[in-house]
Structure formats: C-alpha cells, structure tokens
Amino acid sequence: MTGPARKIPQYCYQCVAGPDLLTVTVVDGVATEVEPNFAAAEVHPGGGKCCVKAFGIVQKTYNPNRCLRPMKRTNPKKGRDQDPGFVPISWDEALDLVAGKLNEIRAKGLTDEIGYPRVAASFGGGGTPTYYMGTFPAFLGAWGAVDFSFGSGQGVKCYHSEHLYGELWHRAFTVCPDTPTAKYVLSFGANTEASGGVVGSWRHAAARVRGLKRVQIEPHLSITGAASAEWIPVKPKTDPAFLFGMIHVLLHENPRDALDVFFLKHHTGSPYLIGPNGFFLRDPVTRKPLLWDTRRNAAVPFDTPGTEPALEGRFTLDAYEIGADGHEWRHTGIAVTTAFAQLVDHMAQYTPDWAEKVCDIAPGTIRRIAGEYLAHAQVGATIDIEGETLPLRPVAIALGKTVTNGWGGYEACYARTLLACLIGGLEVPGGTLGTTVRLNRPATSRQASVSRGPDGFMNYPMNPTGKDTWQRHPKVRNAHATLVPLSANSPWSQALGPTHLAWMFRKQSPDHWPEVTAPELWFVYRTNPAISFWDTREIANRVAEFPFTVAFAYTIDETNWMADVLLPEATDIESTQLIRIGGTKFIEAFWDHDGFALRQPAVAPRGEARDMTDIATELAARTGLLEKYNGAINRGAAGAPLAGTGWDFSLDPAVKHGVDTIWDHVCRAASAEVTDGKATDGLDWYREHGYRTRPIPRLSWYLFPELRKQGIRFEMPFQERLFRIGKELGQRLHDVGISWWDTQLTEYQALPAVKDFPGIWEKDAAKHGTLADYPFWLVTSRSMQYAWGANVGIQLMDEVAGNLRGHGGVVMNTGTARKLGIEEGDLVEVRSYVHSTRGPAILKQGIRPDTLLMIGQFDQWAQPYAKDMHAPSMNALVPMSLDLTDATGSAADLVRVGISKVRAAA
Amino acid sequence: MTRWAMTVDLRRCIGCQTCTAACKQTNATAPGTQWRQVLDMESGEYPDVRRTFVPVGCMHCADPPCVHVCPTTATRKRDDGLVTMDYDVCIGCGYCAVACPYQARHINHRRTYAYGGGPNETEAARFDPKRMSVANKCTFCVERIDAGLAKGLKPGVDPEATPACVNSCITQTYAFGDREDPNSNVSQLLAENHWFRMHEELGTDPGIYYIVDEK
Amino acid sequence: MSFTEPKAGRVAPWIQTNWDLRAAGNFIGGGSGTGLLIAAAFAVGAEYRPFAVVGLGFVAMGLLCVFLEIGRHLRAPRVLAHVGRSWMTREAIVAPFLFGVGLAAAWYQTPLLAWLTALLAALYLFCQARILHAAKGIPAWREPRVIPLIVATGLAEGAGFLIALSAVFGVPLPVRWPELGLAVLLVARTVAWRRYRKRLQAPARALAALDAGRLAFDRIGNWVAAPLAVIASVLTPGPVATWLAAAAGVLAVVGGWHFKITLVTRAAYNQGFALPALPVRGKGPVGPAAKPGW
C-alpha cells in the first residue's frame, strides 16, 4: 500500500442506539479500517466509540453480493419460486420507469377509490433508514399522501405499548433508568447489553463497577442477564403478575409513609375522587376533577392552591361525573374514595404468593425484590442539579420486548410507571426516565412537548373518538387513527399503528371494513418484511401481489425478490448526510451535548450506486415536484430547517441541486443552529471535523422539573381518560357494526387487571391442535452483531458472532434436551401451527426448561451469504392474528411450539 | 524496565466482539483467524447459572513456552515484555502453536477470502504474503506501540499508540500500560482490585490480568 | 454453514489441529527407527546392515513427514537456529550425525560404529520425547512422565521391530534370548504407561481417548505381546517360535504406533480456558471457578 492514510469522519446509525461517531481509514482510495472517533470522547457519552457493527462497514461496502446496477424485472410472475429475471438497465431507464409510474398515479389522484394512498413506502429499523436515505423524505413530503402502513415489524414487534403509554404518561417513547445515578435496576427482559449500543453498554459497565445492582428477570440468561447481579428465570408473559405482586407488597405490606406520599399527593392524580361510574368527580362549574382537601375539609378542584390532599379515605359530597361522549351524571351526597384508595383495594388480590405461582419462580422472590426496590429508593432524598433541587430516587425499572408489546404490555408498562410513582422516582435523578418523543411534538425536546391539559395532566394528541370526530374511514391501510387513539398523528404515527393489520387485511378484510387495496407503487428501503415480520411465508405472498415495487437494494433479499425495479443505493460511507446527535434519545443515549454529525463518501460509490439524495432529486424533477421538494428541504426535511432567526440558507426552489450543494446548505443551517448564528460553516467544515455540538443542561434529562413548573401531575394511577376513550371507541365501532375489536377494547381499564396472558397464547395454539403438541414457549433475543443494517450478510459479523453461544441454532435447556434424547448439535425441527424451522440444538443451562430461544431474524432464502447459514428463525412460526393483538395494535414475538429431532449431529 | 501488560475487567465485558472485529480489521487477519477473541463461558446448573465473557489471545508471557520451543527463534521475547513474531524467519512448523496453553497462535496455510471466490478491495489492499504459512498471533499491536513511542506518545493513554482492541472497547474493559510502573493505569487497577491470570499454575507468567472485584 | 460453526462455544478444550498424522509420523518414524537402530547394535555380530538401513529409513520417513507439515519448506534449514532451548532444534542437529554415522555403520558394520549409532539414536529418541513434553499447550504431552514413556515405547518398538524383521529377513539374531529382552522392555513400557496415566491431568475427553486406546496399546501391545515373547523364548527354536516371536514383535510395534497416533491426534486436547473466579456484576460475591471440559 502506498500513499498516506486519511481518516474520514462518519456517523453510524445502523441501529437506534446511535448515532455514534467513527472514522474510516482510506488508503489509495480503498477503505481499510474503522476506528472510533477518538476526538469525540469529549462529548460522546460512550467514549467516542462505535460498536462491533460499525467495524463491519468496510466489508459492507465491498460486499461482492451488492446490487451495483439498476435492474428491471423481466419475469412478470412474482413469488418465492419465481426467479425475477432481473436485467441491468441504465439509470435513465430506471428513473423513467419509476417516474412514469408516479406520473400515471398522480394523474389519477393520490388516493384510490377506497381513499388509501396509491403510493406506499416501507422503511425498516425504528427510523434508522431515514439517516441513510438522504433527501428522500423531502421527495415523499413533496409527493403528498403516502401510506407507511405495510410494516416490517415496527408498531408490533417493537416496544410498542411502552411507546404509546410511555409518551402518554411521561413523554417516554422509550424508557430507561438514570443509569449513571441509579443504584438498583430491575430489568424485565430489557436486553441493554445487546440492544443498548455503545452508550447503553458504556453506562452500565461503569454502573456495575460502581456497585449498581441490576436484577434481570427473563426466561433465558441473555447477554444482559449475564452482566447482571441476579437472574430470575420468569415464565414468558407473566411480568405483569410480578410487577403487580411488587405493587401489592409496597401498598399492603409496608407502612404508607415508606412511600413518597408527598409525590403521590401533589404530583400524581392519586388524590382525585372517583365517581360511581368510574370517572373523576368534577366541580360543577369548572368541570375540573376534585380532590379532598384535609385543610378545608372539603372537596376542591385539584389545582386549588394551598391544599393538603387526602391520599385515602371515604368522603361524602355533591359532584358531577362526565363519562363517554359527554354523558353527565350529577350526584348529591355520594360517598366516594380517592383514586389511590381504589388502587390499594384493587391491588389487594395480587399477592406475591399468587404472582410467584403465575411466574413460576421461587417463593419469597417477589417480596425480597420489592423490599430491595423500596430499600434503595431513598424516599425523601434530594439532589441539586444545576441549581434546582430535585428528588433523588436511585431505583428504576426497565422493560424489554415481549414485555412491552402484545397483551400484557399495557399492564406491565402501567405497573412499572406506577411503581416509579409510589416512591416518587418518575422522571427524577436516579429514577425511571423517558428518553425522547416521537408521537408528541416537537421531537427535539420532551420538555417543549409538555403542556397542561384540563384535568391537570399533560395534553396528548389522541386521535379523536367523538361521534363527529372519529376517523370512520381509515386514511391509511393499518387504520391507526381509527383503531388506536394513542397512536396520535405525528410523522411516526403510521409506523406505530397495527402494521400487521395492513398485511392481514390484504388477505382477508374483517366485517364492515373497507377492502385493503394493494398500493400501486411501493417503495422499499432498508427493510425486509418477508424475513422480519410474522407469518413470513404469507408476507411474501402479499408482497408478490403488489403490482409495482421499487426497491432501493443493497443485495438481493426476500422482499426485493418480488420487486419490479432495483435501484442500487450508495451505501453508508459512499454518500452524504447530516444527522442530529446528542440530547436524550433511545435506547440509553443521554448526552450533555447536542448537535449534528456528518457521514460522507470515504470512497467513491461502487459500480453505478448512487447517493439517495441524487435519486430523490431526479425523481422530484421527473415528476414535476422539484419546487415542492426543495421547499420541503428548506423547511427541514433534511434534518434542519434551512432558515432561522438571523440566517437563511434556503435552496433556490427551481433548481436541481447536486448532493454537495444541498448538504452544504443544510450544514450551514446546522452550524447556525448549534452556535446561535455565530458560525455558518458548511460541508467542508463538517467533512474535516465530522461533528459539531453545544452543551445542553443536565436538567433536560428529567421531565419532573417541567411538570412541576407547569403545575402538571403525572396521570397515575387512575386511567380515567383511557377508560373514557375506550368506551367512546367501542361505541363508534359498534355503531358501524364492528365487533372484532371488542377484546381489544377490554384493555381500556382505569385500573388495569392482570389477566392470564400466557393463556392467550396457549388458547391460540390449542385452537389449532392441542396444547400438548406445542409444549414449549419460543422466544427470541437481540444480538448486537447482527441486529439491523443488513448485517446478516456480512461475513465479519457472522464470524465474530460465532464466539457467542446461541447464534445459528435452537437454544434449549440441557436437562430438557437430554430428556428428549437431543444432544448438542443435533438438527432439530421446531414447529408452531403456522410453520416450522430447523437448526442445530444448542444446549444451555441458562434457559427455562419450558422455553426455546432463537436469536435474531434468519431463515433467509434469497439473500446471498445469509441464505447459506441455514439459521433458524421464529418469524415464520408466529401467526398474524387479531386474537393476539392488543388495544395499541401490537402483538409479541412469542409462540407455542413443539420440537423434534431430525438427525444427530454429524 | 518496561513490561507492557493488559488488564481485562471481567465485570465490564459483555461479549459484544467489538474488540474481536477491531483487531481483525486493524491486523487484517484471515477469515476465521482471531488474534483477539471473546469467549462465552457458561457455568453452574439451572437456575443457578453464570455466564462470563472472556477476552483471550496471546498473553505475552514473561516465561513463554512458545519462545522456548521455537526452533528458528522467529518468536522472541522483547525486553519490554512483548512476545514478537518475525514472519520472515518462521518455517511454520506449528510447534509454538502446540506449546501455547492459551490457544493463541495460528497458521494460515491457504489464502482464504471473506466471501470465497477472490479478495474484496480491502483484502487485496491489505494482503501480506509474508504472513502466509507462518505462525501469527496477537502482537499487542506492536507497530502502533513502537510508532507511538517514537512520536513521544504513551501506549494505553494515547489511542494512536494503543492496541486496537483496547481502543475499540465500548465498556472500558481493557487497560494497557506498563506493569513495572507503579503509577501506570494497569498497576493502579491491579492494586485496587482482585484479579487473576489464566492458567497461572502452568508458570507462564502471563501478561493479561483479569479483574473480578474491587478490594 | 458459515464461520459460526467451528468456533462457537469453544471454551472447553478441543483437539489441536496444528500437528496431524504427519507429526505422528515423525514420532512413529523417529521412535521406531531409533529404537531399531539401538536394538540392531545388539545384532551387530551377525546381520546389521538391513536393520540399520530400515532404522535409518524410518527416521528419514519421520523427518519427511515433518518437512511436509511445515508451512515454509524452503526455510527448513532455519530449524537449526535455537539449540539453546528448542528440542526440535536439538533433534535436527542430531539428525545429520545420526545419518552420517549410521550410514557408515551400515556400510562397515563394525561394533564401534553400530554402538555410536545407537548412542546417537538414543539421543534422538530422547529429543523426540522432550519435544512432546515441551509442548505446554497440550496437557497429555506436557506431563513429565511422557518422557520415559516415549523412550520406553521407542525401545520396545525397536526390539519388536528387530525380532519381526529378523523373521522376515530370515536372519537369526546373535543375542541370547532376544524375546526375553522384548518382554522386559514391554514390562518397562507398561510400567511407564501406568505411571504416566496415573499422574496425568488432562481434559476429560483426552483421558477418555487415551483410555479407549488402552486396549490396543497396553492390553494387546504389552499384555498380550509380552507373554507371546516369553513363550517364544522358551520354545524350541524353529518356525513356531520364530513366528510367535515375530507376532509379539509386530504387536509391540503396532501398539506403540497406535499410542503415538492417539497421543498426537485423538488425545491431543488443548488446555481450553478456565476462570479461577467469576466476576462480580454490580453486587454479590465473586463466583466459583469454572473449568469447562476438565
């Protein structure tokens, strides 16, 4: 090798735990290695490091299996068994093909006869593709109505219930502990060491050494469990019982003053009085919810100054109650209790002894854990953060996937949030924190998204359920605004709706429901629903029905196998984009700075791959949308608005700008934003420095100060609003004859109850055979090496992942295996009533005897390299089913299975 | 006298393989050859199970069995503690590989590629024919150490002079420094914590120290 | 499958793959060859040349195996560079002398040259034993009692070889009761084996492989061969006695070869990885030691 090596700064946002910063070394035009951006250690809360996947970026670039030329399908038939007959075409022909289709659609009108957008688009991974698709969002914005409903797992396999309820209760799209300050963390299956990325791993390692005790409660000993002080092997889907058992201990086995009574009285809805119909009792004049003031010995509106509210007790008064659809009751001389008193009564049945049987864990565990939680809570302690005195509560509870989605997700998230409130540890130092918002606006500031609602809780952009306001006719195919009020109406809302319904209803629409038409054009980018969703065989069939699919392709995969056009994107280090960094964000990315970072071409794009920004500009020009497209960029579709107070770097709307020009303008705007207009450096500056940040207050980590400032209470424990919404939604659905969402409506409880959640999956399996045919729980787990970013096809990732036991096979308990005559390495088949998968048995002690585990998402049949791994995956085995769908529209990566030996290990 | 040594804090390691990948990339090792490797070790019986992640590789022993057996002196021990390889001298007999109780030495007899077929651009650029059919192993990134020292940088402190695995770790599992300097990062960590060395009973005097608990 | 297969979960010891049958060939060729050269010195009164040639041939075959195994064949002469510590170097230094003197002995067939050859052969055999012992990475090799065992089996193989070859060549041996000599060497070998096995600390699978090979190596190679040799020694000299003795000799040789193949391949588990203590993860005690595969 000759010539000096250059180190080119980049960001990595292959997964949602980032972005992280790195450099790529280039020698004579060839990328050779990745290193952390050491200079960033000053501002990056993970020492400026990047994780294992980032080190695969070089091989990702030079993957010989990449699509490097635009391709057109020649076989009109689509399906898994139909070779697409892709032939290379020129970019001109490819863009004309796509633009031609788009113009055809535009001429007909953006929505079809049902009212759905004719153009659909699917992107993967929690918003990560957005930061590799250049200005493509601007093109979609310019286009108009686009249906994002056809998901690849988002909205259902993610932390779904936590997203929705979390944002409602404490602006928490996701939740994480205040790890640097916490002393005790209960983690119900949150796999931070696999999914928390650099910052999550960095923080927790430091916390462990400092003495933070984390208890991992999950059916198998995950990476996170391994790095925890204790592992409790809980039965799948019984976490709500565990949490409710803990609540019972705190409420019924400890003195009241062991809890943070002040917090409950003044910062939650605990003192609100509850009427006989299950709604708040309200002041007749102001309609405000009432509490009982022990000072005045009377019921007063909740925000009356100088009250000493009663936390519990029985009180007699006259009041109003407002139910669903404005129905009012006027009460005189009724005896009522507080929300908190009702909570205490409600929790009496959930004893720890009952819970331990449900969870199948050792007796005494829950009492002990609840005791440890309480002992570490330090109720009454305070800390000074930047001049503000805040409660210090160094305990927190984290929940993971399959706990935070599907049936039981509501109950688990509720219980966790309530447990935080009981000790005053919600949104305070050391405690349980939200990370960011994606449903509330603005996405850049949780605090700015807070405003006070009429009942003293935070406002929330619920999709309306009123007689005249409910969205009777869904505007997108997953009908999120119609079925899920909590899914709000932000740019992310569609992806947070029940995205499996779009696929399911394509096959068979339910009663009194419009036909779910196929989109006339479907864009697919960095996503592979035919592998990553459920009932994947059927997904492939549905994809094959779409008439025109445009796939931005990295390699051939199981979804773009059904495409009509493949457009090769210039991948991570071959193209240009700017991303916001810092602030507070999932998964545990809590920074003391925020700003922007650049990724840039370290090497020339291979073959005929093109920067997505170029592709977007071309499409905009060819569809007559150039002005709107540039307008969208000017307004901020590329990550930062191009004009601010005192600066304007707007693009000339009429001109087709090149990649460098566009991003130079965005960089200037970003510089201005970060420096309050003092600096306006453009692309060249970012190319050299890689990133630009400014400090942010530590207080921005906590939401409690904002609520306290605005006089807002946390909407706990009584979910009166959800109760009302559920009734209204139910009425709206029944009015049009829909009863197939009735079970989902049962989730809208003011005080959630623990149901037999495992039983839901058992009954579902039993409907298709007998439960004895499916004696095992099948679960899945994340792996840092493979997750996101098409890393299943990267040899380096595969090689290093091989050092961890569990990849590529079926993990089962050693004792169980021996009973079944299964030895390490034997080929086994795992089947559900939907489908089956095969892989070598991997025997471990660290998994429940009744549980099997498959890590990651595999079973590829088209993607080069990955298809030769023959690694099993649960995705084809999991049904898409309304029975398994909860009120928020999610289900879980969980299914009952049987296992048998196919043949002995070679 | 300097002795370069490494501490590995097992309390921190999460088995993410970032160091495994970083080492492979910096040292351009062949597919399947890992100079730095992180193991996944389970022990105990359900439900009382532990799972430990253990970074391993050449221990740069002070009494290295590989150096004693090497018939060509291709592998030697430097005064600063590094066990070095001279690829030009090695005959690839494999004696060092069976002498090493840490399974740290490798020989690649055939050229292999990540994706079969032929080399990708990086593999073509980084291929070193000197490394074929001879023993290879972790060098503690000796080129980085030597180049860094020449510039007045401090290995283990300045990233440019520090082994790639140490630089890459996302949990601060590694420290690298001079064991003979009581004020170095490694010496301080060893003074403050309980540690062990692997296969201590074999008398190799290894240079990687595993931390398990604070004192 | 992909690269995930070979390395996944390799914390417990696994069979080393650096030295294969070719390395075993070196110990077979070198061990039997030198043993034969030593035994042949006793026959120098009568017929010596064929035994010496076969002996040297076996040693050469062993060295050829090694040559085929190394990665850089043209650099082979570099093997002589580390006489200060490396037993492989020392073996390589002895080799030219062994061949020089041995060929001279085979030509001239004088007792002096024959015994000098035997001495060099003994030195060579000792080097081979030390080569194995110095391989600290393989528990079954580094046990110190492997040295007397390798020497004993070399000598026993040599004696057995001599007796078998004498039957094949039709050459009577000038030594009195060579069969008894073989029997004594087989007793020495079984004693060396027992002492080695008793003290050996190795991974469970290595021990299992050795114990599985015991049938061929010890029970047949020693406990069947030795009585056969004794019986042959007391029978009237004749074809029966000769071929019985030859059978004993063949069993002794093959038993030795079987042992060396087992030792170098099936029992050659490496050390694996072990933790004398497990780390604290936030809170709690240090965990108990873990030594998978032992």
Coordinates of N, CA and C in Angstrom, one line a residue, chain C residues 170-228:
Chain C
G170 N 14.8 -63.6 7.6 CA 15.3 -64.9 7.8 C 16.7 -64.8 8.4
V171 N 16.9 -63.8 9.2 CA 18.2 -63.7 9.8 C 18.2 -64.0 11.3
P172 N 18.9 -64.9 11.7 CA 18.9 -65.2 13.2 C 19.7 -64.2 13.9
L173 N 19.2 -63.9 15.1 CA 19.9 -62.8 15.9 C 20.9 -63.4 16.8
P174 N 22.1 -62.7 16.9 CA 23.2 -63.3 17.7 C 23.0 -63.1 19.2
V175 N 22.0 -62.4 19.6 CA 21.8 -62.2 21.0 C 21.0 -63.3 21.6
R176 N 21.4 -63.6 22.9 CA 20.7 -64.7 23.5 C 19.4 -64.2 24.0
W177 N 18.4 -65.0 23.8 CA 17.0 -64.7 24.3 C 16.6 -63.2 23.9
P178 N 16.6 -62.8 22.7 CA 16.1 -61.5 22.4 C 14.6 -61.3 22.7
E179 N 13.8 -62.4 22.7 CA 12.4 -62.3 23.1 C 12.3 -61.9 24.5
L180 N 13.2 -62.5 25.4 CA 13.1 -62.0 26.8 C 13.4 -60.6 26.9
G181 N 14.4 -60.1 26.1 CA 14.7 -58.7 26.1 C 13.4 -57.9 25.7
L182 N 12.7 -58.4 24.7 CA 11.5 -57.7 24.3 C 10.5 -57.6 25.4
A183 N 10.3 -58.8 26.1 CA 9.4 -58.9 27.2 C 9.7 -57.9 28.3
V184 N 11.0 -57.8 28.6 CA 11.4 -56.9 29.7 C 11.0 -55.5 29.2
L185 N 11.3 -55.1 28.0 CA 11.0 -53.8 27.5 C 9.5 -53.5 27.5
L186 N 8.7 -54.5 27.2 CA 7.3 -54.4 27.3 C 6.8 -54.1 28.7
V187 N 7.4 -54.8 29.7 CA 7.1 -54.6 31.1 C 7.4 -53.2 31.4
A188 N 8.6 -52.8 31.0 CA 9.0 -51.4 31.3 C 8.0 -50.4 30.7
R189 N 7.5 -50.7 29.5 CA 6.6 -49.8 28.8 C 5.3 -49.8 29.5
T190 N 4.8 -50.9 30.0 CA 3.5 -50.9 30.6 C 3.6 -50.1 32.0
V191 N 4.8 -50.3 32.6 CA 5.0 -49.6 33.9 C 5.1 -48.1 33.6
A192 N 5.8 -47.7 32.5 CA 5.9 -46.3 32.2 C 4.5 -45.7 31.8
W193 N 3.7 -46.5 31.1 CA 2.3 -46.1 30.8 C 1.5 -45.9 32.1
R194 N 1.5 -46.8 33.0 CA 0.7 -46.7 34.2 C 1.1 -45.5 35.0
R195 N 2.4 -45.3 35.1 CA 2.9 -44.1 35.9 C 2.5 -42.8 35.2
Y196 N 2.6 -42.8 33.9 CA 2.1 -41.6 33.1 C 0.6 -41.4 33.3
R197 N -0.1 -42.4 33.1 CA -1.6 -42.3 33.2 C -2.1 -41.9 34.6
K198 N -1.4 -42.4 35.6 CA -1.8 -42.2 37.0 C -1.6 -40.7 37.3
R199 N -0.6 -40.1 36.9 CA -0.3 -38.7 37.3 C -0.9 -37.7 36.3
L200 N -1.3 -38.2 35.1 CA -1.8 -37.3 34.1 C -3.0 -36.5 34.5
Q201 N -2.9 -35.2 34.3 CA -4.1 -34.3 34.5 C -4.4 -33.7 33.1
A202 N -5.5 -34.1 32.6 CA -5.8 -33.7 31.2 C -7.4 -33.5 31.1
P203 N -7.8 -32.9 30.1 CA -9.3 -32.7 29.9 C -9.9 -34.1 29.8
A204 N -11.2 -34.2 30.3 CA -11.9 -35.4 30.3 C -11.9 -36.2 29.0
R205 N -12.0 -35.5 27.9 CA -12.1 -36.2 26.6 C -10.7 -36.7 26.2
A206 N -9.7 -36.1 26.7 CA -8.3 -36.6 26.4 C -8.1 -37.9 27.1
L207 N -8.5 -37.9 28.4 CA -8.3 -39.1 29.2 C -9.2 -40.2 28.6
A208 N -10.4 -39.8 28.1 CA -11.3 -40.9 27.6 C -10.6 -41.4 26.3
A209 N -10.0 -40.6 25.5 CA -9.4 -41.1 24.3 C -8.2 -42.0 24.6
L210 N -7.4 -41.6 25.6 CA -6.3 -42.5 26.0 C -6.8 -43.8 26.5
D211 N -7.8 -43.7 27.4 CA -8.3 -44.9 27.9 C -8.9 -45.8 26.9
A212 N -9.5 -45.2 25.9 CA -10.1 -46.0 24.8 C -9.0 -46.7 24.0
G213 N -7.9 -46.0 23.9 CA -6.8 -46.6 23.1 C -6.0 -47.7 23.9
R214 N -6.3 -47.8 25.2 CA -5.5 -48.6 26.0 C -5.6 -50.1 25.6
L215 N -6.7 -50.5 25.0 CA -6.9 -51.8 24.6 C -5.8 -52.2 23.6
A216 N -5.7 -51.4 22.6 CA -4.7 -51.7 21.6 C -3.3 -51.5 22.1
F217 N -3.0 -50.4 22.8 CA -1.7 -50.1 23.1 C -1.1 -50.9 24.3
D218 N -1.9 -51.0 25.3 CA -1.4 -51.6 26.5 C -1.8 -53.1 26.7
R219 N -3.1 -53.3 26.6 CA -3.5 -54.7 26.8 C -3.0 -55.6 25.7
I220 N -3.1 -55.2 24.5 CA -2.6 -56.1 23.4 C -1.1 -55.8 23.2
G221 N -0.8 -54.5 23.1 CA 0.6 -54.2 22.7 C 1.6 -54.6 23.8
N222 N 1.2 -54.7 25.1 CA 2.1 -55.1 26.2 C 1.7 -56.4 26.7
W223 N 0.4 -56.5 27.2 CA 0.0 -57.7 27.9 C -0.2 -58.9 27.1
V224 N -0.4 -58.8 25.9 CA -0.5 -60.0 25.0 C 0.9 -60.2 24.4
A225 N 1.5 -59.1 24.0 CA 2.8 -59.3 23.3 C 3.9 -59.9 24.2
A226 N 3.9 -59.4 25.5 CA 5.0 -59.9 26.4 C 4.9 -61.4 26.6
P227 N 3.7 -61.9 27.0 CA 3.7 -63.4 27.2 C 4.0 -64.2 25.9
L228 N 3.5 -63.6 24.8 CA 3.9 -64.3 23.5 C 5.4 -64.3 23.3

